[in-house]
Coordinates of C-alpha atoms in Angstrom, one line a residue:
Chain F
M32 CA 19.9 -28.1 18.4
S33 CA 22.2 -25.4 17.1
E34 CA 21.1 -21.8 17.4
S35 CA 21.0 -21.4 13.6
G36 CA 18.7 -24.4 13.1
P37 CA 15.3 -22.8 13.8
Q38 CA 16.5 -19.6 12.1
L39 CA 17.3 -21.4 8.9
Q40 CA 14.1 -23.4 9.1
L41 CA 12.1 -20.2 9.5
E42 CA 13.8 -18.6 6.5
D43 CA 12.9 -21.5 4.3
L44 CA 9.4 -21.8 5.6
V45 CA 8.7 -18.1 4.9
R46 CA 10.2 -18.4 1.5
E47 CA 8.0 -21.4 0.6
N48 CA 4.8 -19.7 2.0
I49 CA 5.0 -16.2 0.5
L50 CA 2.4 -17.1 -2.2
W51 CA 0.1 -18.6 0.4
A52 CA 0.5 -15.5 2.5
M53 CA -0.4 -13.2 -0.4
R54 CA -3.5 -15.3 -1.1
L55 CA -4.6 -15.0 2.5
A56 CA -3.9 -11.3 2.5
I57 CA -5.9 -10.8 -0.7
R58 CA -8.9 -12.5 0.8
L59 CA -8.6 -10.5 4.0
T60 CA -8.2 -7.2 2.2
G61 CA -10.0 -7.8 -1.1
N62 CA -7.2 -6.0 -3.0
V63 CA -4.0 -7.2 -4.5
H64 CA -2.0 -4.0 -3.8
D65 CA -3.1 -3.8 -0.2
A66 CA -2.3 -7.5 0.2
E67 CA 1.3 -6.9 -0.9
D68 CA 1.7 -4.1 1.6
V69 CA 0.3 -6.3 4.3
V70 CA 2.7 -9.1 3.5
Q71 CA 5.6 -6.7 3.3
D72 CA 4.9 -5.5 6.8
A73 CA 4.3 -9.1 8.0
L74 CA 7.7 -10.1 6.8
V75 CA 9.3 -7.4 8.9
R76 CA 7.2 -8.6 11.9
V77 CA 8.3 -12.2 11.3
I78 CA 11.9 -11.0 11.7
R79 CA 11.0 -9.2 14.9
S80 CA 9.1 -12.1 16.2
A81 CA 11.4 -14.8 15.1
D82 CA 12.3 -15.7 18.7
S83 CA 8.6 -16.5 19.4
F84 CA 8.6 -19.2 16.6
R85 CA 9.9 -22.3 18.2
G86 CA 9.2 -24.6 15.3
D87 CA 6.8 -26.7 17.3
A88 CA 3.6 -25.1 16.3
S89 CA 2.2 -25.0 12.8
F90 CA 4.1 -22.4 10.8
R91 CA 1.0 -21.3 8.9
T92 CA -0.9 -20.8 12.1
W93 CA 1.8 -18.6 13.4
F94 CA 2.3 -16.7 10.2
A95 CA -1.5 -16.3 9.7
R96 CA -1.7 -14.7 13.1
I97 CA 1.0 -12.2 12.1
I98 CA -0.9 -11.4 8.9
V99 CA -4.2 -10.9 10.6
N100 CA -2.6 -8.6 13.1
V101 CA -1.1 -6.5 10.3
V102 CA -4.5 -6.3 8.6
R103 CA -6.1 -5.3 11.9
A104 CA -3.4 -2.6 12.4
G105 CA -4.7 -1.0 9.3
V106 CA -1.8 -1.7 7.0
G107 CA -2.8 -1.9 3.4
T108 CA -6.0 0.0 3.8
S109 CA -5.8 1.6 0.4
K110 CA -7.7 4.8 -0.2
S111 CA -10.0 3.1 -2.7
R112 CA -10.8 0.2 -0.5
S113 CA -11.8 -1.5 -3.7
V114 CA -12.3 -5.1 -4.5
D115 CA -10.3 -6.3 -7.5
L116 CA -12.4 -8.0 -10.1
P117 CA -11.3 -11.5 -11.0
P118 CA -9.2 -11.7 -14.2
D119 CA -10.7 -12.6 -17.5
A120 CA -10.5 -16.2 -18.4
A121 CA -7.8 -16.4 -21.1
G122 CA -8.6 -18.2 -24.3
R123 CA -12.3 -18.7 -23.8
E124 CA -15.2 -16.8 -25.3
P125 CA -18.2 -17.3 -22.9
T126 CA -21.4 -15.6 -23.8
P127 CA -22.0 -12.2 -22.4
A128 CA -24.7 -13.6 -20.1
Q129 CA -22.4 -16.3 -18.8
R130 CA -19.6 -13.9 -18.3
L131 CA -21.8 -11.5 -16.6
D132 CA -23.2 -14.1 -14.3
A133 CA -19.8 -15.6 -13.4
K134 CA -18.1 -12.3 -12.9
E135 CA -20.9 -10.8 -11.1
T136 CA -21.2 -13.7 -8.8
S137 CA -17.5 -13.8 -8.2
E138 CA -17.3 -10.1 -7.6
H139 CA -20.3 -10.1 -5.4
I140 CA -18.8 -12.9 -3.2
A141 CA -15.5 -11.1 -2.8
R142 CA -17.3 -7.8 -2.1
S143 CA -19.7 -9.4 0.4
I144 CA -16.8 -11.0 2.2
R145 CA -14.9 -7.7 2.2
E146 CA -17.9 -6.0 3.7
L147 CA -18.2 -8.3 6.7
P148 CA -17.2 -7.0 10.0
P149 CA -13.5 -7.6 10.5
R150 CA -13.8 -10.4 13.0
Q151 CA -16.4 -12.3 10.9
R152 CA -14.3 -11.8 7.8
E153 CA -11.2 -13.2 9.4
V154 CA -13.1 -16.2 10.8
L155 CA -14.8 -16.9 7.5
V156 CA -11.6 -16.6 5.4
L157 CA -9.7 -18.9 7.7
S158 CA -12.5 -21.4 7.7
A159 CA -13.6 -21.4 4.1
Y160 CA -10.3 -20.8 2.3
E161 CA -7.6 -22.0 4.7
N162 CA -9.6 -25.0 5.9
L163 CA -8.6 -24.4 9.5
T164 CA -10.5 -26.1 12.3
P165 CA -12.3 -23.9 14.8
Q166 CA -9.5 -24.6 17.3
Q167 CA -6.8 -23.5 14.9
I168 CA -8.8 -20.4 14.1
A169 CA -9.1 -19.7 17.8
D170 CA -5.4 -20.0 18.1
V171 CA -4.7 -17.7 15.2
L172 CA -7.2 -15.1 16.3
T173 CA -6.6 -15.5 20.0
M174 CA -10.2 -16.0 20.8
S175 CA -12.3 -18.8 22.3
V176 CA -13.6 -21.6 20.2
Q177 CA -17.1 -20.6 21.1
N178 CA -16.5 -17.1 19.7
V179 CA -15.2 -18.7 16.6
Y180 CA -18.4 -20.6 16.1
S181 CA -20.5 -17.5 16.9
S182 CA -18.6 -15.3 14.5
L183 CA -18.6 -18.0 11.8
N184 CA -22.4 -18.6 12.0
A185 CA -23.0 -14.8 11.9
A186 CA -20.8 -14.4 8.9
R187 CA -22.4 -17.3 7.0
A188 CA -25.9 -16.1 7.8
R189 CA -25.0 -12.7 6.5
L190 CA -23.4 -14.1 3.4
R191 CA -26.3 -16.4 2.8
Q192 CA -28.7 -13.5 2.8
E193 CA -26.5 -11.4 0.5
L194 CA -25.6 -14.1 -2.0
M195 CA -28.9 -15.9 -2.2
R196 CA -30.6 -12.7 -3.1
H197 CA -28.0 -12.1 -5.8
I198 CA -28.3 -15.6 -7.1
S199 CA -32.1 -15.3 -7.3
A200 CA -31.8 -12.0 -9.1
A201 CA -29.2 -13.4 -11.5
E202 CA -31.4 -16.3 -12.3
K203 CA -34.3 -14.0 -13.2
L204 CA -32.2 -12.0 -15.7
Chain C
M240 CA -30.2 -24.4 12.4
S241 CA -27.7 -27.1 13.5
D242 CA -25.8 -26.7 16.8
P243 CA -22.3 -25.8 15.8
D244 CA -20.8 -27.7 18.7
N245 CA -22.3 -31.0 17.7
T246 CA -22.2 -33.0 14.5
P247 CA -24.0 -31.5 11.5
A248 CA -27.7 -31.9 11.2
P249 CA -28.9 -35.0 9.3
T250 CA -29.4 -34.8 5.5
G251 CA -32.6 -33.2 4.5
D252 CA -32.2 -30.3 6.8
P253 CA -32.8 -27.2 4.6
S254 CA -30.3 -25.2 6.5
L255 CA -27.6 -27.7 5.8
E256 CA -28.5 -27.8 2.1
T257 CA -28.3 -24.1 2.1
D258 CA -24.9 -24.2 3.8
Q259 CA -23.7 -26.7 1.2
S260 CA -24.7 -24.4 -1.5
L261 CA -23.1 -21.5 0.3
D262 CA -19.9 -23.5 0.6
A263 CA -20.0 -24.3 -3.0
L264 CA -20.6 -20.6 -3.8
L265 CA -17.7 -19.5 -1.6
Q266 CA -15.4 -22.1 -3.3
S267 CA -16.5 -20.9 -6.7
A268 CA -15.3 -17.4 -6.1
R269 CA -12.3 -16.5 -8.2
W270 CA -10.0 -14.3 -6.3
P271 CA -7.3 -12.3 -8.0
E272 CA -4.0 -14.0 -8.0
P273 CA -0.8 -12.1 -7.1
S274 CA 1.4 -11.3 -10.0
A275 CA 4.8 -13.0 -10.5
D276 CA 6.3 -9.6 -10.0
A277 CA 4.7 -9.1 -6.6
I278 CA 5.9 -12.5 -5.5
E279 CA 9.4 -11.8 -6.7
R280 CA 9.4 -8.5 -4.8
L281 CA 8.4 -10.2 -1.6
Q282 CA 10.9 -12.9 -2.1
T283 CA 13.6 -10.3 -2.6
R284 CA 12.4 -8.4 0.4
W285 CA 12.5 -11.5 2.6
S286 CA 16.0 -12.3 1.4
E287 CA 17.2 -8.9 2.4
L288 CA 15.4 -9.0 5.8
S289 CA 16.8 -12.5 6.6
A290 CA 20.2 -11.6 5.3
G291 CA 20.2 -8.6 7.5
Q292 CA 19.3 -10.7 10.5
D293 CA 22.1 -13.2 9.6
R294 CA 24.6 -10.3 9.3
T295 CA 23.6 -9.0 12.6
V296 CA 24.2 -12.3 14.3
A297 CA 27.5 -12.9 12.7
T298 CA 28.9 -9.3 12.8
S299 CA 31.3 -8.3 15.5
G300 CA 32.3 -4.9 16.5
H301 CA 30.6 -2.6 14.0
V302 CA 27.2 -1.4 13.0
E303 CA 26.2 -2.0 9.4
R304 CA 23.3 -0.5 7.5
T305 CA 21.3 -3.1 5.7
G306 CA 18.5 -1.0 4.3
S307 CA 16.0 -2.8 6.5
D308 CA 14.5 -1.9 9.8
L309 CA 16.2 -4.4 11.9
T310 CA 17.6 -1.9 14.3
S311 CA 15.3 -2.9 17.1
R312 CA 16.5 -6.5 16.9
R313 CA 20.2 -6.1 16.4
P314 CA 22.2 -7.3 19.4
I315 CA 24.7 -4.8 20.6
H316 CA 28.2 -6.2 20.6
P317 CA 30.0 -5.7 23.9
L318 CA 33.0 -4.0 22.3
S319 CA 30.8 -1.5 20.5
A320 CA 29.0 -0.7 23.8
V321 CA 32.3 -0.1 25.5
I322 CA 33.5 2.2 22.8
A323 CA 30.3 4.1 22.7
V324 CA 30.1 4.5 26.5
A325 CA 33.7 5.5 26.7
A326 CA 33.3 8.1 24.0
I327 CA 30.3 9.6 25.8
A328 CA 32.1 9.5 29.1
A329 CA 35.1 11.2 27.7
A330 CA 33.0 13.9 26.1
A331 CA 31.1 14.5 29.3
F332 CA 34.3 14.6 31.2
W333 CA 35.9 17.1 28.9
M334 CA 32.8 19.3 28.8
G335 CA 32.4 19.1 32.6
R336 CA 36.0 19.9 33.3
T337 CA 36.0 22.8 30.9
T338 CA 32.9 24.3 32.5
A339 CA 34.3 23.7 36.0
L340 CA 37.6 25.2 35.2
R341 CA 36.1 28.3 33.7
S342 CA 33.9 28.9 36.8
D343 CA 36.8 28.3 39.1
S344 CA 38.9 30.8 37.2
S345 CA 36.2 33.4 37.7
I346 CA 36.3 32.8 41.4
V347 CA 40.0 33.2 41.3
E348 CA 39.7 36.4 39.4
S349 CA 37.2 37.9 41.7
G350 CA 39.4 37.2 44.6
Q351 CA 36.8 35.4 46.6
T352 CA 37.8 32.8 49.1
P353 CA 35.6 30.3 50.8
E354 CA 36.1 31.9 54.1
S355 CA 35.0 35.3 52.9
G356 CA 31.9 34.0 51.2
S357 CA 28.4 34.7 52.5
V358 CA 27.1 32.5 55.2
D359 CA 24.2 31.7 52.9
H360 CA 26.4 30.0 50.5
A361 CA 27.8 26.6 50.8
P362 CA 31.4 26.6 51.7
Q363 CA 33.7 26.4 48.7
T364 CA 35.9 23.4 48.5
V365 CA 38.2 24.9 46.0
A366 CA 40.9 27.0 47.5
P367 CA 42.2 30.1 45.7
V368 CA 45.3 29.3 43.7
D369 CA 48.2 31.5 42.8
D370 CA 50.9 31.0 40.3
S371 CA 53.1 29.2 42.7
E372 CA 50.7 26.6 43.7
S373 CA 49.6 23.5 41.7
T374 CA 48.6 20.1 42.6
E375 CA 49.9 16.9 41.1
D376 CA 46.5 15.8 39.9
S377 CA 45.2 18.9 38.2
P378 CA 46.8 21.4 36.0
S379 CA 47.3 25.0 37.1
L380 CA 44.1 26.9 37.2
Q381 CA 45.9 30.1 36.3
N382 CA 47.3 28.5 33.2
I383 CA 44.0 27.2 31.9
A384 CA 42.2 30.4 32.8
S385 CA 44.7 32.5 30.8
D386 CA 44.9 30.0 28.0
S387 CA 41.1 29.2 27.7
S388 CA 41.0 30.1 24.0
E389 CA 43.2 27.2 23.0
M390 CA 41.5 24.7 25.2
N391 CA 44.3 22.1 25.6
P392 CA 43.1 18.6 25.9
P393 CA 42.7 17.4 29.4
E394 CA 45.2 14.9 30.8
T395 CA 43.5 11.6 31.1
D396 CA 44.4 8.4 32.7
P397 CA 45.0 6.1 29.7
Q398 CA 44.0 3.2 31.8
A399 CA 40.6 4.6 32.9
V400 CA 39.3 5.7 29.5
P401 CA 40.4 4.9 26.0
P402 CA 42.2 7.5 23.9
T403 CA 39.7 10.1 23.0
I404 CA 39.5 13.4 21.2
P405 CA 42.8 14.1 19.5
E406 CA 42.0 17.7 18.6
S407 CA 41.6 20.6 20.9
T408 CA 37.9 21.1 20.4
L409 CA 34.9 18.9 20.3
H410 CA 34.5 19.5 16.5
P411 CA 32.2 17.0 14.8
E412 CA 34.6 16.4 12.0
T413 CA 37.1 15.1 14.5
D414 CA 34.7 13.0 16.5
P415 CA 35.7 9.4 15.5
V416 CA 32.3 8.0 16.2
R417 CA 30.6 10.6 14.0
R418 CA 33.3 10.4 11.3
T419 CA 32.6 6.7 11.0
H420 CA 28.9 7.1 10.6
R421 CA 29.3 9.9 8.1
G422 CA 31.7 7.8 6.2
V423 CA 29.2 5.0 6.0
A424 CA 26.5 7.4 4.9
V425 CA 28.7 8.8 2.1
A426 CA 29.6 5.3 0.9
Q427 CA 26.0 4.3 0.9
R428 CA 25.0 7.4 -1.1
Q429 CA 27.7 6.6 -3.6
R430 CA 26.5 3.1 -4.0
D431 CA 23.0 4.4 -4.4
K432 CA 24.0 6.7 -7.2
E433 CA 25.8 3.9 -9.0
E434 CA 22.8 1.7 -8.7
L435 CA 20.6 4.5 -9.9
D436 CA 22.8 5.1 -12.9
A437 CA 22.6 1.4 -13.8
V438 CA 18.8 1.5 -13.6
L439 CA 18.6 4.6 -15.7
A440 CA 20.9 3.1 -18.3
C441 CA 18.6 0.1 -18.4
L442 CA 15.5 2.2 -18.9
I443 CA 17.2 4.1 -21.7
D444 CA 18.4 0.9 -23.4
K445 CA 15.3 -1.2 -22.9
P446 CA 12.1 0.9 -22.8
D447 CA 9.9 -2.1 -22.6
A448 CA 11.5 -3.5 -19.5
D449 CA 10.6 -0.6 -17.3
A450 CA 9.4 -2.6 -14.2
A451 CA 12.3 -5.1 -14.4
C452 CA 14.8 -2.3 -14.7
C453 CA 13.5 -0.6 -11.6
R454 CA 13.4 -3.6 -9.4
P455 CA 16.7 -2.9 -7.6
L456 CA 15.3 0.4 -6.4
M457 CA 12.2 -1.1 -4.7
R458 CA 13.9 -2.1 -1.5
R459 CA 14.6 1.5 -0.5
R460 CA 12.0 3.5 -2.3
A461 CA 12.1 6.7 -0.3
A462 CA 15.8 7.1 -0.7
F463 CA 15.9 6.4 -4.4
E464 CA 12.8 8.5 -4.9
Y465 CA 14.8 11.5 -3.6
L466 CA 17.7 10.7 -5.8
L467 CA 15.5 10.3 -8.8
W468 CA 14.0 13.8 -8.4
E469 CA 17.6 15.1 -8.1
V470 CA 18.3 13.6 -11.5
V471 CA 15.1 15.1 -13.0
Q472 CA 16.1 18.5 -11.8
N473 CA 19.7 18.3 -12.8
S474 CA 19.5 16.4 -16.1
T475 CA 18.0 16.7 -19.5
G476 CA 17.1 14.4 -22.4
Q477 CA 16.9 10.6 -22.1
R478 CA 18.4 10.5 -18.6
Q479 CA 15.8 13.0 -17.3
S480 CA 12.9 11.1 -19.0
A481 CA 14.2 7.8 -17.6
A482 CA 14.2 9.2 -14.1
V483 CA 10.6 10.3 -14.5
T484 CA 9.7 6.8 -15.7
A485 CA 11.5 5.3 -12.8
I486 CA 9.5 7.5 -10.4
G487 CA 6.4 6.0 -11.8
F488 CA 7.5 2.6 -10.5
V489 CA 9.4 3.6 -7.4
G490 CA 7.8 6.8 -6.2
T491 CA 5.4 7.1 -3.3
S492 CA 2.4 9.4 -3.0
Q493 CA 4.8 12.2 -2.1
S494 CA 5.9 12.4 -5.7
I495 CA 2.4 12.9 -7.1
P496 CA 2.3 16.8 -6.9
S497 CA 5.7 17.0 -8.5
L498 CA 4.6 14.6 -11.3
I499 CA 1.6 16.7 -12.0
R500 CA 3.8 19.7 -12.4
T501 CA 6.2 17.8 -14.5
A502 CA 3.4 16.8 -16.8
E503 CA 3.0 20.4 -17.7
K504 CA 6.4 20.4 -19.4
A505 CA 6.1 19.5 -23.1
E506 CA 9.3 17.4 -23.2
L507 CA 8.3 15.3 -20.2
R508 CA 4.6 15.2 -20.6
G509 CA 4.4 11.7 -22.0
V510 CA 6.5 10.0 -19.4
A511 CA 5.1 12.0 -16.5
V512 CA 1.5 11.1 -17.5
Q513 CA 2.5 7.4 -17.6
A514 CA 4.2 7.7 -14.3
L515 CA 1.2 9.4 -12.8
K516 CA -1.1 6.7 -14.1
R517 CA 1.0 4.1 -12.3
R518 CA 1.1 6.0 -9.0
A519 CA -2.4 7.5 -8.9
D520 CA -5.1 5.9 -7.0
E521 CA -8.7 6.2 -8.2
R522 CA -9.4 9.3 -6.2
L523 CA -6.5 11.1 -7.8
L524 CA -7.5 10.0 -11.2
V525 CA -11.0 11.5 -10.6
S526 CA -9.4 14.7 -9.5
I527 CA -7.1 14.9 -12.5
V528 CA -10.1 14.2 -14.9
S529 CA -12.1 16.9 -13.1
Q530 CA -9.6 19.6 -12.7
N531 CA -7.4 19.4 -15.7
D532 CA -8.2 21.8 -18.4
D533 CA -6.2 19.9 -20.9
M534 CA -8.7 17.7 -22.6
E535 CA -6.1 15.3 -23.9
I536 CA -4.7 14.6 -20.4
A537 CA -8.2 14.4 -18.9
S538 CA -9.2 11.8 -21.5
E539 CA -6.0 9.8 -20.8
F540 CA -6.8 9.6 -17.2
A541 CA -10.4 8.9 -17.8
I542 CA -9.3 5.9 -19.8
E543 CA -6.9 4.9 -17.1
L544 CA -9.8 5.0 -14.6
I545 CA -12.1 2.8 -16.6
Q546 CA -9.3 0.3 -17.3
R547 CA -8.7 -0.1 -13.6
D548 CA -11.6 -2.7 -13.5
T549 CA -12.5 -2.3 -9.9
T550 CA -15.9 -1.6 -8.5
S551 CA -14.8 1.7 -7.0
A552 CA -13.4 2.8 -10.4
A553 CA -16.7 1.9 -12.0
K554 CA -18.6 4.0 -9.3
A555 CA -16.1 6.8 -9.7
F556 CA -16.5 6.9 -13.5
L557 CA -20.3 7.0 -13.2
D558 CA -20.0 9.9 -10.8
L559 CA -17.9 11.7 -13.4
I560 CA -20.6 11.1 -15.9
K561 CA -23.2 12.6 -13.6
D562 CA -21.1 15.7 -13.3
P563 CA -21.8 18.0 -16.2
R564 CA -18.3 19.4 -16.2
T565 CA -16.7 16.0 -16.9
R566 CA -19.6 14.2 -18.6
N567 CA -18.5 14.7 -22.2
R568 CA -14.9 13.9 -21.7
C569 CA -15.8 10.7 -20.0
L570 CA -18.5 9.6 -22.5
A571 CA -15.9 10.2 -25.2
V572 CA -13.8 7.3 -24.0
V573 CA -16.4 4.7 -23.0
D574 CA -15.4 2.5 -25.9
Q575 CA -12.0 2.0 -24.2
A576 CA -13.7 0.1 -21.3
G577 CA -13.0 -3.5 -20.9
G578 CA -15.4 -6.3 -20.1
P579 CA -15.4 -6.1 -16.3
M580 CA -16.1 -2.3 -16.4
V581 CA -18.9 -2.8 -18.9
D582 CA -20.3 -5.5 -16.8
A583 CA -20.2 -3.2 -13.8
W584 CA -22.3 -0.6 -15.8
Y585 CA -24.9 -3.3 -16.6
S586 CA -25.0 -4.0 -12.9
A587 CA -25.5 -0.3 -12.2
L588 CA -28.7 -0.3 -14.4
D589 CA -30.1 -2.1 -11.3
G590 CA -28.5 0.3 -8.9
S591 CA -30.2 1.8 -5.9
L592 CA -29.6 5.3 -7.1
V593 CA -31.6 6.5 -10.1
S594 CA -28.7 8.8 -11.0
D595 CA -26.4 5.8 -11.1
R596 CA -28.8 4.1 -13.4
V597 CA -29.0 7.0 -15.8
A598 CA -25.3 7.4 -15.8
A599 CA -24.8 3.8 -16.6
A600 CA -27.4 4.0 -19.4
L601 CA -25.5 6.9 -20.8
A602 CA -22.2 5.1 -20.7
L603 CA -23.6 1.9 -22.3
G604 CA -25.6 3.8 -24.9
R605 CA -22.6 5.7 -26.0
R606 CA -20.6 2.6 -26.7
T607 CA -20.5 1.8 -30.4
D608 CA -19.6 -1.9 -30.3
R609 CA -22.2 -4.3 -31.7
Q610 CA -22.1 -6.5 -28.6
T611 CA -23.3 -3.8 -26.3
Q612 CA -26.0 -2.6 -28.7
D613 CA -27.3 -6.2 -29.2
R614 CA -27.4 -6.8 -25.5
L615 CA -29.3 -3.6 -24.8
R616 CA -31.9 -4.7 -27.4
K617 CA -32.2 -8.0 -25.7
L618 CA -32.7 -6.3 -22.3
I619 CA -35.4 -4.1 -23.8
T620 CA -37.2 -7.2 -25.2
A621 CA -36.7 -9.2 -22.0
Y622 CA -37.8 -6.4 -19.6
P623 CA -40.5 -4.4 -21.3
T624 CA -41.3 -2.4 -18.2
R625 CA -37.7 -1.2 -17.5
W626 CA -36.8 2.2 -18.8
E627 CA -33.0 1.9 -18.2
P628 CA -32.1 0.0 -21.4
V629 CA -34.4 2.3 -23.4
A630 CA -32.6 5.3 -22.0
A631 CA -29.3 3.7 -23.1
L632 CA -30.6 3.3 -26.6
M633 CA -31.8 6.9 -26.6
A634 CA -28.4 8.1 -25.4
G635 CA -26.7 6.3 -28.2
G636 CA -28.3 8.4 -30.9
S637 CA -27.2 6.3 -33.8
D638 CA -29.5 5.8 -36.8
E639 CA -30.1 2.2 -35.9
A640 CA -31.0 3.1 -32.3
M641 CA -33.4 5.7 -33.6
K642 CA -35.1 3.2 -35.8
D643 CA -35.4 0.8 -32.9
L644 CA -37.0 3.5 -30.7
T645 CA -39.4 4.4 -33.4
A646 CA -40.4 0.7 -33.7
L647 CA -40.7 0.5 -30.0
Q648 CA -43.1 3.4 -29.8
Q649 CA -45.5 1.5 -32.0
Q650 CA -45.7 -1.3 -29.5
P651 CA -48.6 -1.1 -27.1
G652 CA -47.6 -0.3 -23.5
R653 CA -44.2 0.9 -24.5
Y654 CA -45.0 4.6 -24.8
A655 CA -44.9 5.1 -21.0
V656 CA -41.6 3.4 -20.6
I657 CA -40.1 5.6 -23.4
Q658 CA -41.4 8.7 -21.8
T659 CA -40.0 7.7 -18.4
A660 CA -36.6 7.1 -20.0
A661 CA -36.7 10.5 -21.6
V662 CA -37.7 12.2 -18.4
Q663 CA -34.9 10.4 -16.5
L664 CA -32.3 11.4 -19.1
N665 CA -33.4 15.0 -19.0
T666 CA -33.3 15.0 -15.2
L667 CA -29.6 14.2 -15.4
L668 CA -28.7 16.1 -18.5
G669 CA -30.6 19.2 -17.6
P670 CA -33.2 21.2 -19.5
D671 CA -30.6 22.8 -21.8
A672 CA -29.1 19.6 -22.9
P673 CA -29.7 18.5 -26.5
P674 CA -32.6 16.1 -26.9
P675 CA -31.8 12.5 -25.9
G676 CA -30.1 10.6 -28.7
T677 CA -28.1 13.4 -30.1
R678 CA -24.4 13.6 -29.6

């Protein structure tokens, strides 16, 4: 294979997956602006680490590892540390109660995930939103599969407690 | 709870059902989507980075600035390395020879010889030289000692090192390596200025296309930020205003103090305020609202804060309401809040801090839209023991709200709730505040 083969392949892969990268970064940081900073930094690291991508492993696993490392390094930790509220649904006029419920729930989910300990948050996001298997998550986060399970269970237990309480309260209102 | 290493528990297991509902809940979450602008910026950035990598691989013999931080990964071309090493070696040789020759000349002048030196000193290997003596390989010490001010270039073996410094001194202007780098920097600056001029012209011609006009500057924000401030200082009129506008898109946090000062100038106030709104985070917005004596500017930034639609902005706004110094200017703009912010205030009625609940009640009560008022009445009806919506109604002070309160007082069991609402409002507003319900 020519020396430019993997390089061209990597360029195309990154270009095709920038939207995916932003979405992952948004879920990890909870903030669109922070996510853009994270992905900017990740792109630089992709260039620096291009030699380590041999085209044999899943590109998203490799790219996800870079993004997680950038988030762990504290890039994109904005001063506000805020969670962006989901956008208004265009063209619909839900009732205030429906809008309140949906937005509150959505906001609460995002906030609850944001408030998880970093390792639990990473595992949960990769499991629930990237549909990675525990082995893939272990590869991305360089941890054992057993630790993935432990972290995932802890994250889900915590979220269950947070969100069930919220759901019950919302139902009463 | 099922063993995660094994297959899931059979159907009917409450924990599994709960997990399924948790999964459904997680999937129902609507996360903010990145904007098209953000994706385009990242695509552009990736194109530059990958192009810089390509240029580095294909380039031979010179270093090229790409505006990206690829320096750590650029391979060094062999010829570049040879030239660099040779230049350093030649400079070291010249400096060393000059120093050695000067110290030798001092020995000659003092008339010392190795044989006459102290036994404590190492024997000198350089013999004293007079006018009649010289060696083939080195110039006359006497000539150089007497001619030191001119500093003739050393004779060099052209086969050992490449041609070096053509002038008599190691002047930076004549250093070919430094001249090349400075030339590159000057050319880059010229290109930057041309690009900046194009962006400013775009901003002047198309005021609605601000972000699109500034996109070319995003790749090297710090450099362009500096140039933009130069334009602000040295220009007037439309060009100056356009530069401030561009700083709002391109500038970093470093620009914020200067933007605040710029906002004090009447002719730039509008654009500077807009630029600040774009660059300011919520903490800065709070600071501007709190510390600015200009009510108009304070109100503008209060509006910017409540339109941020983030939970931290909601919290920050309620804190401003709690502060008597900023309460009125914030309550004056509550009608500008959008749906998500208003929803956040409703949530704050259930907040853990009583002061948050009172602040939220004030914010909601002061809104004049029918939807908010109707919803408050529904909450009062649905939750007869809760004082918060009653406090909101009190804070409104409209004729209709006063009628509702009067009717409420007639209902059995409501008197205590109304009293509690009044007490809580007074606790925040203070004993000297006007009675609840008055504006």
